[in-house]
GROMACS .gro file of C-alpha atoms in nm:
model
  297
    1MET     CA    1   0.000   0.000   0.000
    2ARG     CA    2   0.123   0.348  -0.082
    3ILE     CA    3   0.010   0.683   0.052
    4GLY     CA    4   0.194   0.932  -0.165
    5ASP     CA    5   0.563   0.855  -0.108
    6ILE     CA    6   0.494   0.649   0.206
    7GLU     CA    7   0.502   0.270   0.167
    8ILE     CA    8   0.317   0.044   0.412
    9THR     CA    9   0.362  -0.333   0.445
   10PRO     CA   10   0.171  -0.561   0.686
   11LEU     CA   11   0.378  -0.752   0.941
   12ILE     CA   12   0.163  -1.052   1.031
   13ASP     CA   13   0.240  -1.216   1.365
   14GLY     CA   14  -0.050  -1.463   1.380
   15GLU     CA   15  -0.422  -1.477   1.435
   16ALA     CA   16  -0.708  -1.549   1.670
   17VAL     CA   17  -1.022  -1.718   1.540
   18VAL     CA   18  -1.322  -1.680   1.769
   19ALA     CA   19  -1.699  -1.692   1.758
   20GLY     CA   20  -1.853  -1.376   1.618
   21ASN     CA   21  -2.000  -1.283   1.957
   22ALA     CA   22  -1.688  -1.363   2.164
   23PHE     CA   23  -1.565  -1.005   2.158
   24TYR     CA   24  -1.913  -0.857   2.099
   25PRO     CA   25  -2.121  -1.040   2.362
   26ASN     CA   26  -2.436  -0.839   2.289
   27LEU     CA   27  -2.449  -0.969   1.929
   28THR     CA   28  -2.641  -1.270   1.802
   29ASP     CA   29  -2.559  -1.487   1.501
   30SER     CA   30  -2.826  -1.303   1.302
   31ASP     CA   31  -2.646  -0.972   1.365
   32TRP     CA   32  -2.353  -1.114   1.170
   33ASP     CA   33  -2.569  -1.236   0.880
   34PRO     CA   34  -2.509  -0.928   0.660
   35TYR     CA   35  -2.134  -0.977   0.710
   36ASN     CA   36  -2.102  -1.352   0.654
   37LYS     CA   37  -1.827  -1.297   0.399
   38LEU     CA   38  -1.612  -1.165   0.684
   39LEU     CA   39  -1.645  -1.492   0.876
   40GLU     CA   40  -1.433  -1.804   0.837
   41PRO     CA   41  -1.570  -2.162   0.838
   42VAL     CA   42  -1.384  -2.319   1.132
   43PHE     CA   43  -1.493  -2.652   1.279
   44HIS     CA   44  -1.813  -2.624   1.075
   45GLN     CA   45  -1.899  -2.293   1.240
   46CYS     CA   46  -1.857  -1.942   1.106
   47GLN     CA   47  -1.604  -1.760   1.323
   48HIS     CA   48  -1.439  -1.422   1.315
   49LEU     CA   49  -1.075  -1.407   1.200
   50ASN     CA   50  -0.864  -1.152   1.386
   51THR     CA   51  -0.516  -1.107   1.241
   52LEU     CA   52  -0.238  -1.014   1.484
   53GLY     CA   53   0.065  -0.807   1.393
   54GLY     CA   54   0.159  -0.457   1.288
   55TYR     CA   55   0.275  -0.250   0.995
   56LEU     CA   56   0.609  -0.152   0.847
   57VAL     CA   57   0.601   0.210   0.733
   58ARG     CA   58   0.877   0.354   0.515
   59ALA     CA   59   0.854   0.732   0.526
   60GLY     CA   60   1.154   0.925   0.397
   61ASP     CA   61   1.458   0.809   0.590
   62ARG     CA   62   1.246   0.654   0.868
   63ILE     CA   63   1.175   0.284   0.895
   64ILE     CA   64   0.881   0.260   1.133
   65VAL     CA   65   0.707  -0.034   1.296
   66VAL     CA   66   0.350   0.037   1.406
   67ASP     CA   67   0.240  -0.213   1.673
   68GLY     CA   68   0.422  -0.531   1.764
   69GLY     CA   69   0.187  -0.828   1.764
   70ALA     CA   70   0.141  -1.077   2.047
   71GLY     CA   71   0.502  -1.188   2.084
   72PRO     CA   72   0.696  -1.514   2.055
   73GLN     CA   73   0.466  -1.738   2.261
   74PRO     CA   74   0.106  -1.618   2.278
   75LYS     CA   75  -0.161  -1.811   2.460
   76TRP     CA   76  -0.465  -1.971   2.296
   77PRO     CA   77  -0.682  -1.852   2.126
   78PHE     CA   78  -0.401  -1.627   2.004
   79ALA     CA   79  -0.157  -1.793   1.764
   80GLY     CA   80   0.155  -1.599   1.678
   81GLY     CA   81   0.530  -1.587   1.656
   82GLY     CA   82   0.545  -1.492   1.287
   83PHE     CA   83   0.648  -1.129   1.329
   84ARG     CA   84   1.019  -1.205   1.283
   85SER     CA   85   0.956  -1.384   0.956
   86SER     CA   86   0.727  -1.109   0.831
   87LEU     CA   87   0.995  -0.850   0.898
   88ALA     CA   88   1.262  -1.067   0.737
   89ALA     CA   89   1.045  -1.101   0.426
   90THR     CA   90   1.074  -0.725   0.373
   91GLY     CA   91   1.452  -0.755   0.346
   92LEU     CA   92   1.507  -0.562   0.668
   93ASP     CA   93   1.660  -0.656   1.000
   94ARG     CA   94   1.523  -0.546   1.336
   95ALA     CA   95   1.834  -0.331   1.377
   96ASP     CA   96   1.724  -0.129   1.073
   97VAL     CA   97   1.407  -0.005   1.242
   98THR     CA   98   1.437   0.361   1.345
   99ASP     CA   99   1.103   0.403   1.524
  100VAL     CA  100   0.833   0.192   1.688
  101ILE     CA  101   0.490   0.345   1.750
  102PHE     CA  102   0.228   0.169   1.959
  103THR     CA  103  -0.133   0.263   1.890
  104HIS     CA  104  -0.204   0.137   2.243
  105LEU     CA  105  -0.051  -0.099   2.498
  106HIS     CA  106  -0.265  -0.413   2.500
  107PHE     CA  107  -0.054  -0.727   2.515
  108ASP     CA  108  -0.137  -0.828   2.157
  109HIS     CA  109   0.019  -0.503   2.030
  110ILE     CA  110   0.339  -0.491   2.238
  111GLY     CA  111   0.448  -0.856   2.215
  112TRP     CA  112   0.771  -0.777   2.031
  113ALA     CA  113   0.856  -0.460   2.225
  114SER     CA  114   1.116  -0.661   2.411
  115VAL     CA  115   1.226  -1.024   2.425
  116ASP     CA  116   1.413  -1.184   2.716
  117GLY     CA  117   1.437  -0.850   2.892
  118LYS     CA  118   1.600  -0.663   2.603
  119PRO     CA  119   1.452  -0.423   2.346
  120TYR     CA  120   1.372  -0.622   2.033
  121PHE     CA  121   1.449  -0.321   1.813
  122PRO     CA  122   1.788  -0.214   1.950
  123ASN     CA  123   1.830   0.107   1.751
  124ALA     CA  124   1.471   0.231   1.754
  125THR     CA  125   1.300   0.510   1.940
  126TYR     CA  126   0.975   0.378   2.089
  127HIS     CA  127   0.680   0.620   2.085
  128ILE     CA  128   0.409   0.573   2.351
  129ASP     CA  129   0.113   0.786   2.453
  130GLN     CA  130   0.167   0.889   2.815
  131ARG     CA  131  -0.200   0.825   2.898
  132ASP     CA  132  -0.167   0.457   2.814
  133TRP     CA  133   0.164   0.426   2.996
  134ASN     CA  134   0.008   0.570   3.312
  135TRP     CA  135  -0.287   0.332   3.285
  136PHE     CA  136  -0.108   0.008   3.206
  137LEU     CA  137   0.184   0.050   3.442
  138ALA     CA  138  -0.019   0.177   3.737
  139PRO     CA  139   0.066  -0.022   4.052
  140ASP     CA  140  -0.287  -0.160   4.087
  141PHE     CA  141  -0.303  -0.296   3.732
  142GLY     CA  142  -0.271  -0.671   3.770
  143PHE     CA  143  -0.388  -1.009   3.653
  144THR     CA  144  -0.564  -1.151   3.957
  145ASP     CA  145  -0.889  -1.343   3.930
  146ALA     CA  146  -1.048  -1.091   4.165
  147GLU     CA  147  -0.962  -0.807   3.931
  148VAL     CA  148  -1.096  -0.996   3.631
  149ASP     CA  149  -1.422  -1.056   3.814
  150LYS     CA  150  -1.433  -0.690   3.911
  151SER     CA  151  -1.361  -0.543   3.570
  152MET     CA  152  -1.468  -0.710   3.248
  153GLU     CA  153  -1.296  -0.426   3.066
  154ARG     CA  154  -0.965  -0.594   3.147
  155LEU     CA  155  -1.073  -0.946   3.054
  156GLU     CA  156  -0.825  -0.967   2.768
  157LEU     CA  157  -0.538  -0.907   3.008
  158SER     CA  158  -0.624  -1.191   3.245
  159ALA     CA  159  -0.415  -1.505   3.276
  160ASN     CA  160  -0.680  -1.678   3.066
  161PHE     CA  161  -0.558  -1.489   2.759
  162CYS     CA  162  -0.186  -1.435   2.815
  163TYR     CA  163   0.111  -1.531   3.030
  164PRO     CA  164   0.156  -1.247   3.281
  165GLU     CA  165   0.517  -1.342   3.351
  166ASN     CA  166   0.594  -1.271   2.984
  167ASP     CA  167   0.314  -1.048   2.859
  168ALA     CA  168   0.238  -0.807   3.142
  169PRO     CA  169   0.298  -0.448   3.028
  170ALA     CA  170   0.559  -0.399   3.300
  171VAL     CA  171   0.752  -0.700   3.169
  172ARG     CA  172   0.734  -0.604   2.802
  173LEU     CA  173   0.780  -0.230   2.841
  174ARG     CA  174   1.025  -0.176   3.126
  175PRO     CA  175   1.324  -0.284   2.911
  176ILE     CA  176   1.249  -0.011   2.655
  177VAL     CA  177   1.209   0.286   2.891
  178GLU     CA  178   1.545   0.440   2.805
  179GLN     CA  179   1.458   0.426   2.434
  180THR     CA  180   1.105   0.563   2.475
  181LYS     CA  181   0.972   0.903   2.379
  182PHE     CA  182   0.638   0.986   2.536
  183PHE     CA  183   0.367   1.197   2.377
  184GLN     CA  184   0.004   1.281   2.441
  185ALA     CA  185  -0.230   1.286   2.143
  186ASP     CA  186  -0.533   1.450   2.299
  187GLU     CA  187  -0.481   1.692   2.009
  188GLU     CA  188  -0.340   1.630   1.661
  189LEU     CA  189   0.034   1.570   1.692
  190GLU     CA  190   0.297   1.500   1.426
  191LEU     CA  191   0.521   1.228   1.567
  192LEU     CA  192   0.744   1.196   1.261
  193PRO     CA  193   0.737   1.362   0.918
  194GLY     CA  194   0.417   1.243   0.753
  195VAL     CA  195   0.301   1.047   1.059
  196VAL     CA  196   0.035   1.221   1.268
  197ALA     CA  197  -0.117   1.087   1.591
  198LEU     CA  198  -0.490   1.154   1.641
  199ASP     CA  199  -0.688   1.093   1.958
  200GLY     CA  200  -0.890   0.770   1.942
  201SER     CA  201  -0.913   0.710   2.316
  202GLY     CA  202  -1.183   0.493   2.466
  203HIS     CA  203  -1.064   0.145   2.383
  204THR     CA  204  -0.775   0.243   2.608
  205PRO     CA  205  -0.703   0.583   2.763
  206GLY     CA  206  -0.428   0.651   2.510
  207GLN     CA  207  -0.547   0.468   2.198
  208VAL     CA  208  -0.433   0.666   1.895
  209VAL     CA  209  -0.512   0.656   1.526
  210LEU     CA  210  -0.218   0.731   1.298
  211GLU     CA  211  -0.279   0.938   0.988
  212LEU     CA  212  -0.017   0.900   0.716
  213ARG     CA  213   0.012   1.208   0.495
  214SER     CA  214   0.217   1.244   0.178
  215GLN     CA  215   0.182   1.420  -0.156
  216GLY     CA  216  -0.170   1.537  -0.074
  217GLU     CA  217  -0.288   1.185   0.013
  218SER     CA  218  -0.394   1.041   0.350
  219GLY     CA  219  -0.450   0.699   0.503
  220LEU     CA  220  -0.546   0.587   0.852
  221LEU     CA  221  -0.394   0.314   1.068
  222LEU     CA  222  -0.681   0.261   1.309
  223GLY     CA  223  -0.519   0.039   1.571
  224ASP     CA  224  -0.801  -0.099   1.786
  225LEU     CA  225  -1.038   0.190   1.728
  226VAL     CA  226  -1.249  -0.089   1.578
  227HIS     CA  227  -1.197  -0.464   1.565
  228ALA     CA  228  -1.424  -0.554   1.273
  229GLN     CA  229  -1.524  -0.375   0.956
  230PRO     CA  230  -1.899  -0.368   1.038
  231GLU     CA  231  -1.823  -0.109   1.306
  232LEU     CA  232  -1.733   0.130   1.024
  233VAL     CA  233  -2.036   0.074   0.802
  234ASP     CA  234  -2.329  -0.036   1.017
  235ASP     CA  235  -2.561   0.258   1.078
  236ASN     CA  236  -2.647   0.108   1.418
  237ALA     CA  237  -2.283   0.061   1.516
  238ARG     CA  238  -2.293   0.293   1.815
  239GLY     CA  239  -2.520   0.066   2.015
  240GLN     CA  240  -2.478  -0.270   1.850
  241TRP     CA  241  -2.106  -0.330   1.804
  242ASN     CA  242  -1.998  -0.295   2.165
  243PHE     CA  243  -1.648  -0.443   2.201
  244ILE     CA  244  -1.592  -0.619   2.530
  245SER     CA  245  -1.266  -0.461   2.647
  246HIS     CA  246  -1.311  -0.087   2.600
  247THR     CA  247  -1.198   0.098   2.911
  248ASP     CA  248  -1.457   0.369   2.842
  249HIS     CA  249  -1.738   0.250   2.616
  250ASP     CA  250  -1.900   0.590   2.562
  251ARG     CA  251  -1.569   0.751   2.472
  252ALA     CA  252  -1.481   0.460   2.243
  253HIS     CA  253  -1.813   0.487   2.058
  254ALA     CA  254  -1.768   0.863   2.020
  255ALA     CA  255  -1.423   0.808   1.869
  256VAL     CA  256  -1.561   0.552   1.624
  257GLU     CA  257  -1.832   0.796   1.517
  258ARG     CA  258  -1.575   1.069   1.465
  259PHE     CA  259  -1.358   0.859   1.235
  260ARG     CA  260  -1.652   0.692   1.061
  261LYS     CA  261  -1.761   1.035   0.945
  262ARG     CA  262  -1.419   1.101   0.794
  263LEU     CA  263  -1.413   0.763   0.624
  264TRP     CA  264  -1.760   0.820   0.482
  265ASP     CA  265  -1.714   1.183   0.379
  266GLU     CA  266  -1.352   1.189   0.266
  267LYS     CA  267  -1.321   0.834   0.127
  268ILE     CA  268  -0.992   0.787   0.312
  269PRO     CA  269  -0.836   0.438   0.295
  270ALA     CA  270  -0.782   0.269   0.630
  271ALA     CA  271  -0.641  -0.043   0.791
  272GLY     CA  272  -0.734  -0.190   1.128
  273GLY     CA  273  -0.521  -0.354   1.391
  274HIS     CA  274  -0.700  -0.688   1.346
  275PHE     CA  275  -0.864  -0.683   1.004
  276PRO     CA  276  -0.805  -1.016   0.824
  277GLY     CA  277  -0.465  -1.011   0.658
  278LEU     CA  278  -0.415  -0.655   0.787
  279ARG     CA  279  -0.555  -0.548   0.452
  280TRP     CA  280  -0.645  -0.193   0.363
  281GLY     CA  281  -0.990  -0.092   0.248
  282HIS     CA  282  -1.239   0.190   0.232
  283VAL     CA  283  -1.608   0.257   0.278
  284VAL     CA  284  -1.810   0.270  -0.045
  285ARG     CA  285  -2.176   0.303  -0.137
  286ASP     CA  286  -2.366  -0.004  -0.256
  287GLY     CA  287  -2.714   0.116  -0.343
  288ASN     CA  288  -2.866   0.259  -0.027
  289LYS     CA  289  -2.610   0.114   0.213
  290ARG     CA  290  -2.242   0.150   0.294
  291VAL     CA  291  -2.007  -0.146   0.263
  292TRP     CA  292  -1.642  -0.211   0.335
  293GLU     CA  293  -1.437  -0.283   0.025
  294ASP     CA  294  -1.085  -0.424   0.041
  295ILE     CA  295  -0.824  -0.248  -0.168
  296ARG     CA  296  -0.674  -0.512  -0.395
  297GLY     CA  297  -0.336  -0.518  -0.557
   0.00000   0.00000   0.00000
């Protein structure tokens, strides 16, 4: 994918295949009916494919990794470990990466931040929104059963979904502190030439959307603003597509509405943090409805 002079390549780490209502517990099978083509036939049931990974962005003299997958040894239902091979397939080495930007700090986005207590990208500057850092590394943020019972918003961070001794934010992120540059994208902020951070908070306190700008063109890396394409096209998305792990559901829905309007009005191409194959697409009109259309080629 190209946005002007910026080149973007998906870095696939793995996938998670789950029932359509696993991450949207208020949905029924019939709610997914209009989007059956987005489901995969697994064990004779249609399930939702969530790709894990990130993106390699070449912008001028910068070689940027956006998000870092789930890491070397994710826990079921997450399958991963392919990030290294995806990066190698580009012809680059991890030492070539100049910058790493995390759209947010959930474990399935920071898995390759560090490995065995050392930064995985030894020469990179890591860019992290201060709001997420303060949230995820707060002393009371843990993995206990009591906390999981208390707060469904943190379900994805429980020991049922990851290995805290490897995947806890403090474990993954502490080794990169000296290489980290903090920012706060509550307003539009250019992190690097052609790479602009926009506030998308709600899924996490510091979730950002990255807008790539070059030669008069724009494209959006959405991170986990949304987890499935129907959130961007369904007119009832605000109430219906209610993702389980938002830290602030109202704020998350407001952010989705804000970016949906841009996608609808400006026809900007976009890519999500978990769209199948990390493929780009855009919202188009099909008669009297909006649909998501992958960009091919």
